[in-house]
Each structure stands twice: as structure tokens, then as C-alpha cells.
PDB file of C-alpha atoms in Angstrom:
ATOM      1  CA  UNK A   9      88.511 104.058  53.647  1.00  0.00           C
ATOM      2  CA  UNK A  10      91.076 104.020  56.467  1.00  0.00           C
ATOM      3  CA  UNK A  11      91.373 101.221  59.016  1.00  0.00           C
ATOM      4  CA  UNK A  12      90.030 103.592  61.686  1.00  0.00           C
ATOM      5  CA  UNK A  13      86.982 104.516  59.612  1.00  0.00           C
ATOM      6  CA  UNK A  14      86.274 100.846  58.907  1.00  0.00           C
ATOM      7  CA  UNK A  15      86.506  99.923  62.603  1.00  0.00           C
ATOM      8  CA  UNK A  16      84.222 102.790  63.624  1.00  0.00           C
ATOM      9  CA  UNK A  17      81.713 101.879  60.915  1.00  0.00           C
ATOM     10  CA  UNK A  18      81.724  98.295  62.160  1.00  0.00           C
ATOM     11  CA  UNK A  19      81.103  99.518  65.692  1.00  0.00           C
ATOM     12  CA  UNK A  20      78.250 101.729  64.557  1.00  0.00           C
ATOM     13  CA  UNK A  21      76.389  98.573  63.472  1.00  0.00           C
ATOM     14  CA  UNK A  22      76.290  97.443  67.117  1.00  0.00           C
ATOM     15  CA  UNK A  23      74.610 100.608  68.372  1.00  0.00           C
ATOM     16  CA  UNK A  24      72.856 102.008  65.322  1.00  0.00           C
ATOM     17  CA  UNK A  25      69.192 102.422  64.521  1.00  0.00           C
ATOM     18  CA  UNK A  26      67.726  99.314  62.884  1.00  0.00           C
ATOM     19  CA  UNK A  27      64.030 100.095  62.409  1.00  0.00           C
ATOM     20  CA  UNK A  28      60.876  99.376  64.378  1.00  0.00           C
ATOM     21  CA  UNK A  29      61.672  95.953  65.837  1.00  0.00           C
ATOM     22  CA  UNK A  30      59.216  94.878  68.539  1.00  0.00           C
ATOM     23  CA  UNK A  31      61.735  94.095  71.294  1.00  0.00           C
ATOM     24  CA  UNK A  32      65.359  94.427  72.371  1.00  0.00           C
ATOM     25  CA  UNK A  33      66.250  90.868  71.399  1.00  0.00           C
ATOM     26  CA  UNK A  34      65.158  91.443  67.813  1.00  0.00           C
ATOM     27  CA  UNK A  35      67.022  94.756  67.708  1.00  0.00           C
ATOM     28  CA  UNK A  36      70.259  93.174  68.908  1.00  0.00           C
ATOM     29  CA  UNK A  37      69.966  90.247  66.519  1.00  0.00           C
ATOM     30  CA  UNK A  38      69.526  92.646  63.608  1.00  0.00           C
ATOM     31  CA  UNK A  39      72.500  94.706  64.729  1.00  0.00           C
ATOM     32  CA  UNK A  40      74.721  91.645  65.065  1.00  0.00           C
ATOM     33  CA  UNK A  41      73.572  90.381  61.701  1.00  0.00           C
ATOM     34  CA  UNK A  42      74.533  93.703  60.081  1.00  0.00           C
ATOM     35  CA  UNK A  43      77.833  93.702  61.967  1.00  0.00           C
ATOM     36  CA  UNK A  44      78.793  90.194  60.851  1.00  0.00           C
ATOM     37  CA  UNK A  45      77.746  91.026  57.297  1.00  0.00           C
ATOM     38  CA  UNK A  46      80.232  93.912  57.314  1.00  0.00           C
ATOM     39  CA  UNK A  47      82.987  91.651  58.634  1.00  0.00           C
ATOM     40  CA  UNK A  48      82.078  89.045  56.006  1.00  0.00           C
ATOM     41  CA  UNK A  49      83.552  86.204  58.026  1.00  0.00           C
ATOM     42  CA  UNK A  50      80.606  83.828  57.816  1.00  0.00           C
ATOM     43  CA  UNK A  51      79.633  84.052  61.482  1.00  0.00           C
ATOM     44  CA  UNK A  52      76.018  83.780  62.582  1.00  0.00           C
ATOM     45  CA  UNK A  53      74.273  84.266  65.919  1.00  0.00           C
ATOM     46  CA  UNK A  54      73.156  80.889  67.268  1.00  0.00           C
ATOM     47  CA  UNK A  55      72.333  82.132  70.760  1.00  0.00           C
ATOM     48  CA  UNK A  56      68.608  82.350  71.517  1.00  0.00           C
ATOM     49  CA  UNK A  57      68.410  83.971  74.963  1.00  0.00           C
ATOM     50  CA  UNK A  58      68.413  87.743  75.399  1.00  0.00           C
ATOM     51  CA  UNK A  59      71.140  87.486  78.042  1.00  0.00           C
ATOM     52  CA  UNK A  60      73.352  85.469  75.707  1.00  0.00           C
ATOM     53  CA  UNK A  61      72.786  87.871  72.811  1.00  0.00           C
ATOM     54  CA  UNK A  62      73.657  90.811  75.039  1.00  0.00           C
ATOM     55  CA  UNK A  63      76.899  89.076  76.047  1.00  0.00           C
ATOM     56  CA  UNK A  64      77.812  88.476  72.407  1.00  0.00           C
ATOM     57  CA  UNK A  65      77.156  92.161  71.709  1.00  0.00           C
ATOM     58  CA  UNK A  66      79.403  93.128  74.628  1.00  0.00           C
ATOM     59  CA  UNK A  67      82.230  90.922  73.340  1.00  0.00           C
ATOM     60  CA  UNK A  68      81.970  92.340  69.835  1.00  0.00           C
ATOM     61  CA  UNK A  69      81.825  95.897  71.218  1.00  0.00           C
ATOM     62  CA  UNK A  70      85.105  95.251  73.037  1.00  0.00           C
ATOM     63  CA  UNK A  71      86.601  93.779  69.865  1.00  0.00           C
ATOM     64  CA  UNK A  72      85.827  97.031  68.018  1.00  0.00           C
ATOM     65  CA  UNK A  73      87.233  99.207  70.817  1.00  0.00           C
ATOM     66  CA  UNK A  74      90.391  97.089  70.826  1.00  0.00           C
ATOM     67  CA  UNK A  75      90.816  97.546  67.078  1.00  0.00           C
ATOM     68  CA  UNK A  76      90.488 101.305  67.437  1.00  0.00           C
ATOM     69  CA  UNK A  77      92.910 101.395  70.380  1.00  0.00           C
ATOM     70  CA  UNK A  78      95.509  99.510  68.346  1.00  0.00           C
ATOM     71  CA  UNK A  79      95.231 102.187  65.658  1.00  0.00           C
ATOM     72  CA  UNK A  80      95.187 105.340  67.780  1.00  0.00           C
ATOM     73  CA  UNK A  81      97.297 104.080  70.686  1.00  0.00           C
ATOM     74  CA  UNK A  82     100.560 103.743  68.776  1.00  0.00           C
ATOM     75  CA  UNK A  83     103.417 105.223  70.780  1.00  0.00           C
ATOM     76  CA  UNK A  84     104.755 108.352  69.123  1.00  0.00           C
ATOM     77  CA  UNK A  85     108.152 107.776  67.523  1.00  0.00           C
ATOM     78  CA  UNK A  86     110.338 110.047  65.389  1.00  0.00           C
ATOM     79  CA  UNK A  87     109.899 109.402  61.687  1.00  0.00           C
ATOM     80  CA  UNK A  88     106.753 107.324  62.166  1.00  0.00           C
ATOM     81  CA  UNK A  89     103.327 108.479  61.010  1.00  0.00           C
ATOM     82  CA  UNK A  90     101.333 109.741  63.944  1.00  0.00           C
ATOM     83  CA  UNK A  91      98.121 107.947  64.900  1.00  0.00           C
ATOM     84  CA  UNK A  92      94.926 109.451  63.464  1.00  0.00           C
ATOM     85  CA  UNK A  93      92.748 111.693  65.572  1.00  0.00           C
ATOM     86  CA  UNK A  94      89.166 110.860  66.457  1.00  0.00           C
ATOM     87  CA  UNK A  95      86.322 113.337  66.617  1.00  0.00           C
ATOM     88  CA  UNK A  96      83.606 114.051  69.150  1.00  0.00           C
ATOM     89  CA  UNK A  97      81.081 111.794  67.420  1.00  0.00           C
ATOM     90  CA  UNK A  98      83.603 108.953  67.281  1.00  0.00           C
ATOM     91  CA  UNK A  99      84.366 109.381  70.970  1.00  0.00           C
ATOM     92  CA  UNK A 100      80.652 109.182  71.773  1.00  0.00           C
ATOM     93  CA  UNK A 101      80.428 105.907  69.835  1.00  0.00           C
ATOM     94  CA  UNK A 102      83.438 104.442  71.626  1.00  0.00           C
ATOM     95  CA  UNK A 103      82.058 105.526  75.003  1.00  0.00           C
ATOM     96  CA  UNK A 104      78.758 103.811  74.179  1.00  0.00           C
ATOM     97  CA  UNK A 105      80.560 100.630  73.121  1.00  0.00           C
ATOM     98  CA  UNK A 106      82.532 100.584  76.376  1.00  0.00           C
ATOM     99  CA  UNK A 107      79.319 101.065  78.348  1.00  0.00           C
ATOM    100  CA  UNK A 108      77.874  98.027  76.555  1.00  0.00           C
ATOM    101  CA  UNK A 109      80.958  95.982  77.496  1.00  0.00           C
ATOM    102  CA  UNK A 110      80.292  96.651  81.167  1.00  0.00           C
ATOM    103  CA  UNK A 111      76.486  96.688  81.215  1.00  0.00           C
ATOM    104  CA  UNK A 112      75.960  93.500  79.213  1.00  0.00           C
ATOM    105  CA  UNK A 113      79.309  91.788  79.770  1.00  0.00           C
ATOM    106  CA  UNK A 114      81.303  92.539  82.907  1.00  0.00           C
ATOM    107  CA  UNK A 115      78.454  93.455  85.287  1.00  0.00           C
ATOM    108  CA  UNK A 116      76.122  90.453  84.808  1.00  0.00           C
ATOM    109  CA  UNK A 117      79.017  87.985  84.666  1.00  0.00           C
ATOM    110  CA  UNK A 118      80.545  89.472  87.814  1.00  0.00           C
ATOM    111  CA  UNK A 119      77.206  89.167  89.610  1.00  0.00           C
ATOM    112  CA  UNK A 120      76.936  85.485  88.696  1.00  0.00           C
ATOM    113  CA  UNK A 121      80.514  84.569  89.546  1.00  0.00           C
ATOM    114  CA  UNK A 122      80.278  86.466  92.854  1.00  0.00           C
ATOM    115  CA  UNK A 123      77.520  84.082  93.905  1.00  0.00           C
ATOM    116  CA  UNK A 124      79.994  81.183  93.787  1.00  0.00           C
ATOM    117  CA  UNK A 125      81.951  82.599  96.724  1.00  0.00           C
ATOM    118  CA  UNK A 126      81.381  80.899 100.088  1.00  0.00           C
ATOM    119  CA  UNK A 127      79.324  82.354 102.893  1.00  0.00           C
ATOM    120  CA  UNK A 128      80.805  82.103 106.378  1.00  0.00           C
ATOM    121  CA  UNK A 129      78.486  81.941 109.368  1.00  0.00           C
ATOM    122  CA  UNK A 130      79.200  83.303 112.833  1.00  0.00           C
ATOM    123  CA  UNK A 131      80.109  79.767 113.891  1.00  0.00           C
ATOM    124  CA  UNK A 132      82.948  79.832 111.337  1.00  0.00           C
ATOM    125  CA  UNK A 133      81.468  76.971 109.349  1.00  0.00           C
ATOM    126  CA  UNK A 134      81.374  77.475 105.630  1.00  0.00           C
ATOM    127  CA  UNK A 135      78.347  76.957 103.496  1.00  0.00           C
ATOM    128  CA  UNK A 136      78.966  76.905  99.769  1.00  0.00           C
ATOM    129  CA  UNK A 137      75.926  78.309  98.011  1.00  0.00           C
ATOM    130  CA  UNK A 138      74.670  76.917  94.735  1.00  0.00           C
ATOM    131  CA  UNK A 139      77.046  77.537  91.864  1.00  0.00           C
ATOM    132  CA  UNK A 140      75.103  79.662  89.420  1.00  0.00           C
ATOM    133  CA  UNK A 141      78.010  80.609  87.189  1.00  0.00           C
ATOM    134  CA  UNK A 142      79.177  78.034  84.687  1.00  0.00           C
ATOM    135  CA  UNK A 143      82.809  77.516  83.758  1.00  0.00           C
ATOM    136  CA  UNK A 144      81.997  79.190  80.429  1.00  0.00           C
ATOM    137  CA  UNK A 145      80.663  82.288  82.192  1.00  0.00           C
ATOM    138  CA  UNK A 146      83.745  82.415  84.417  1.00  0.00           C
ATOM    139  CA  UNK A 147      85.940  82.146  81.303  1.00  0.00           C
ATOM    140  CA  UNK A 148      84.005  84.967  79.647  1.00  0.00           C
ATOM    141  CA  UNK A 149      84.492  87.241  82.658  1.00  0.00           C
ATOM    142  CA  UNK A 150      88.181  86.297  82.797  1.00  0.00           C
ATOM    143  CA  UNK A 151      88.595  87.041  79.080  1.00  0.00           C
ATOM    144  CA  UNK A 152      86.709  90.354  79.075  1.00  0.00           C
ATOM    145  CA  UNK A 153      88.580  91.588  82.146  1.00  0.00           C
ATOM    146  CA  UNK A 154      91.933  90.560  80.686  1.00  0.00           C
ATOM    147  CA  UNK A 155      91.195  92.285  77.369  1.00  0.00           C
ATOM    148  CA  UNK A 156      90.119  95.487  79.134  1.00  0.00           C
ATOM    149  CA  UNK A 157      93.311  95.517  81.192  1.00  0.00           C
ATOM    150  CA  UNK A 158      95.354  95.148  78.002  1.00  0.00           C
ATOM    151  CA  UNK A 159      93.725  98.312  76.673  1.00  0.00           C
ATOM    152  CA  UNK A 160      95.145 100.207  79.648  1.00  0.00           C
ATOM    153  CA  UNK A 161      98.397  98.254  80.097  1.00  0.00           C
ATOM    154  CA  UNK A 162      99.313  96.878  76.633  1.00  0.00           C
ATOM    155  CA  UNK A 163     102.937  96.327  77.707  1.00  0.00           C
ATOM    156  CA  UNK A 164     102.221  94.861  81.137  1.00  0.00           C
ATOM    157  CA  UNK A 165     101.672  96.515  84.502  1.00  0.00           C
ATOM    158  CA  UNK A 166     105.076  98.234  84.423  1.00  0.00           C
ATOM    159  CA  UNK A 167     104.690  99.467  80.853  1.00  0.00           C
ATOM    160  CA  UNK A 168     103.263 102.614  79.363  1.00  0.00           C
ATOM    161  CA  UNK A 169      99.618 103.623  79.501  1.00  0.00           C
ATOM    162  CA  UNK A 170      98.415 104.703  76.034  1.00  0.00           C
ATOM    163  CA  UNK A 171      97.424 108.361  76.030  1.00  0.00           C
ATOM    164  CA  UNK A 172      94.164 107.909  74.167  1.00  0.00           C
ATOM    165  CA  UNK A 173      90.572 108.915  74.787  1.00  0.00           C
ATOM    166  CA  UNK A 174      89.709 105.233  75.148  1.00  0.00           C
ATOM    167  CA  UNK A 175      92.146 104.844  78.029  1.00  0.00           C
ATOM    168  CA  UNK A 176      90.905 108.085  79.577  1.00  0.00           C
ATOM    169  CA  UNK A 177      87.301 106.927  79.365  1.00  0.00           C
ATOM    170  CA  UNK A 178      88.121 103.625  81.076  1.00  0.00           C
ATOM    171  CA  UNK A 179      90.119 105.288  83.847  1.00  0.00           C
ATOM    172  CA  UNK A 180      87.682 108.140  84.491  1.00  0.00           C
ATOM    173  CA  UNK A 181      84.318 106.420  84.001  1.00  0.00           C
ATOM    174  CA  UNK A 182      84.870 102.697  84.569  1.00  0.00           C
ATOM    175  CA  UNK A 183      87.674 102.332  87.123  1.00  0.00           C
ATOM    176  CA  UNK A 184      85.408 100.838  89.793  1.00  0.00           C
ATOM    177  CA  UNK A 185      83.625  98.674  87.213  1.00  0.00           C
ATOM    178  CA  UNK A 186      86.874  97.004  86.181  1.00  0.00           C
ATOM    179  CA  UNK A 187      88.402  96.879  89.666  1.00  0.00           C
ATOM    180  CA  UNK A 188      85.588  94.679  90.992  1.00  0.00           C
ATOM    181  CA  UNK A 189      86.287  91.694  88.696  1.00  0.00           C
ATOM    182  CA  UNK A 190      90.045  92.302  88.956  1.00  0.00           C
ATOM    183  CA  UNK A 191      89.911  91.937  92.724  1.00  0.00           C
ATOM    184  CA  UNK A 192      87.564  88.970  92.625  1.00  0.00           C
ATOM    185  CA  UNK A 193      89.513  87.047  89.973  1.00  0.00           C
ATOM    186  CA  UNK A 194      92.971  88.116  91.141  1.00  0.00           C
ATOM    187  CA  UNK A 195      92.354  87.248  94.780  1.00  0.00           C
ATOM    188  CA  UNK A 196      90.158  84.219  94.225  1.00  0.00           C
ATOM    189  CA  UNK A 197      90.629  81.877  97.229  1.00  0.00           C
ATOM    190  CA  UNK A 198      92.706  78.865  96.264  1.00  0.00           C
ATOM    191  CA  UNK A 199      90.004  76.669  97.771  1.00  0.00           C
ATOM    192  CA  UNK A 200      87.630  77.865  95.049  1.00  0.00           C
ATOM    193  CA  UNK A 201      90.133  77.759  92.184  1.00  0.00           C
ATOM    194  CA  UNK A 202      90.239  74.933  89.662  1.00  0.00           C
ATOM    195  CA  UNK A 203      91.369  74.257  86.110  1.00  0.00           C
ATOM    196  CA  UNK A 204      88.117  75.767  84.838  1.00  0.00           C
ATOM    197  CA  UNK A 205      88.214  78.610  87.376  1.00  0.00           C
ATOM    198  CA  UNK A 206      91.874  79.710  87.613  1.00  0.00           C
ATOM    199  CA  UNK A 207      93.159  82.573  89.722  1.00  0.00           C
ATOM    200  CA  UNK A 208      93.889  85.631  87.561  1.00  0.00           C
ATOM    201  CA  UNK A 209      97.401  86.196  88.916  1.00  0.00           C
ATOM    202  CA  UNK A 210      98.280  88.871  86.355  1.00  0.00           C
ATOM    203  CA  UNK A 211      95.398  91.026  87.576  1.00  0.00           C
ATOM    204  CA  UNK A 212      96.991  91.649  90.973  1.00  0.00           C
ATOM    205  CA  UNK A 213      99.892  93.952  89.973  1.00  0.00           C
ATOM    206  CA  UNK A 214      97.661  95.743  87.458  1.00  0.00           C
ATOM    207  CA  UNK A 215      95.040  96.264  90.149  1.00  0.00           C
ATOM    208  CA  UNK A 216      97.632  97.728  92.490  1.00  0.00           C
ATOM    209  CA  UNK A 217      98.775 100.134  89.758  1.00  0.00           C
ATOM    210  CA  UNK A 218      95.147 101.125  89.187  1.00  0.00           C
ATOM    211  CA  UNK A 219      94.867 101.997  92.872  1.00  0.00           C
ATOM    212  CA  UNK A 220      98.105 104.014  93.019  1.00  0.00           C
TER     213      UNK A 220
END
């Protein structure tokens, strides 16, 4: 079995049918269990909340998409084997995995981190609302956003953009979804930045290229 087939089979575990489980949490736990069994790396799901399990699923979905992109996104070079093609069914799977990354990863984390921004009243006095996003959640948003940007700009903001269906899907279907955290993290006010909440400086030039 090729590396591409293995990666796609791994990804199918995260979205596949798993029986008549009574609720979403049980379904996701079964899917992750099957996924980790395929990887055979000894990992187990210790998270107990539905939100946490959804985030783990989003991270693993992105890991699969990244593996596939590394296989099919190789720059064409004379004398080098060309990257394998993916079919319509494979594209549907990858599109579903990317949707999971945003729906259960980027979107809820962005919503939480956005609540840590200050509110400014008409009297120009600032009121910092309750911080509902932990440093771990900020780090997760930072990491997911960074990994997504690397799918589009693997060689930096001035480098090539891989001509793959994964890149096309991100640019055509999820541009706004990824721009929101890029802008928030890249232009985070210095007054809100800290060691646990750093400014995502690298996001700024990539964001500007997205917009051009």
C-alpha cells in the first residue's frame, strides 16, 4: 500500500461510520481509538469533554491533510517521479477533514481567544473582560493556524504555492476562516501579548499575500 493510500485510510477513520453509538462524544472516541490503532503509536484519548475530543479530532484531521499534502504537493522536477493523483472520493474525504479542522478547531478557539481582547468605552477607558481562553487554547489556535499556513506557503510567504486540490480547497472555501485568526494573532496588541500569548509575526506577510 502506498504512503498516500495509508494516509487516506488513516483519515477515513476520523470520519467513517462506526456503528450505532448513542451520542457524538462516543462516536468521536471510537473514531479516534480506531485511528490511533492504525497508527500503532500507543496513544490514547484521555480527554473527557466533548469540546476537547472535538479539538483532538481537528488536530488529527490536520495531521492527515498535512501528510497527504507532503505527498502530492511535491514540486515537479525533471527526472523525479511525479506526485500521485487523487480521485474524487479522496478529495471529498480531504475536504471533510479540512472542514473538521475549522469547525472543531479554528472556529471555537478563535471565538474564545477573541473574548480576551479589550473593550473600549466611549470615554476611552479600557475594560478588560474576563479571560476565557487559556494559554493552552491560545497555543492550540497559534499551532493550527501556523500549520494551515504552511500548507499554502510551505516555503514562506515569498515561496511557491503548491498546486494541489488541498491548497485550492483552502483558498476557495476557507480563505475567510483562516484570515480571521491570522489577523487576530498577527496584529495582537503588544499590551495583550505575553510569553504564553506571543504575537504571530510570521502571519502578517502571509496574510497580506492572501489578500493580494
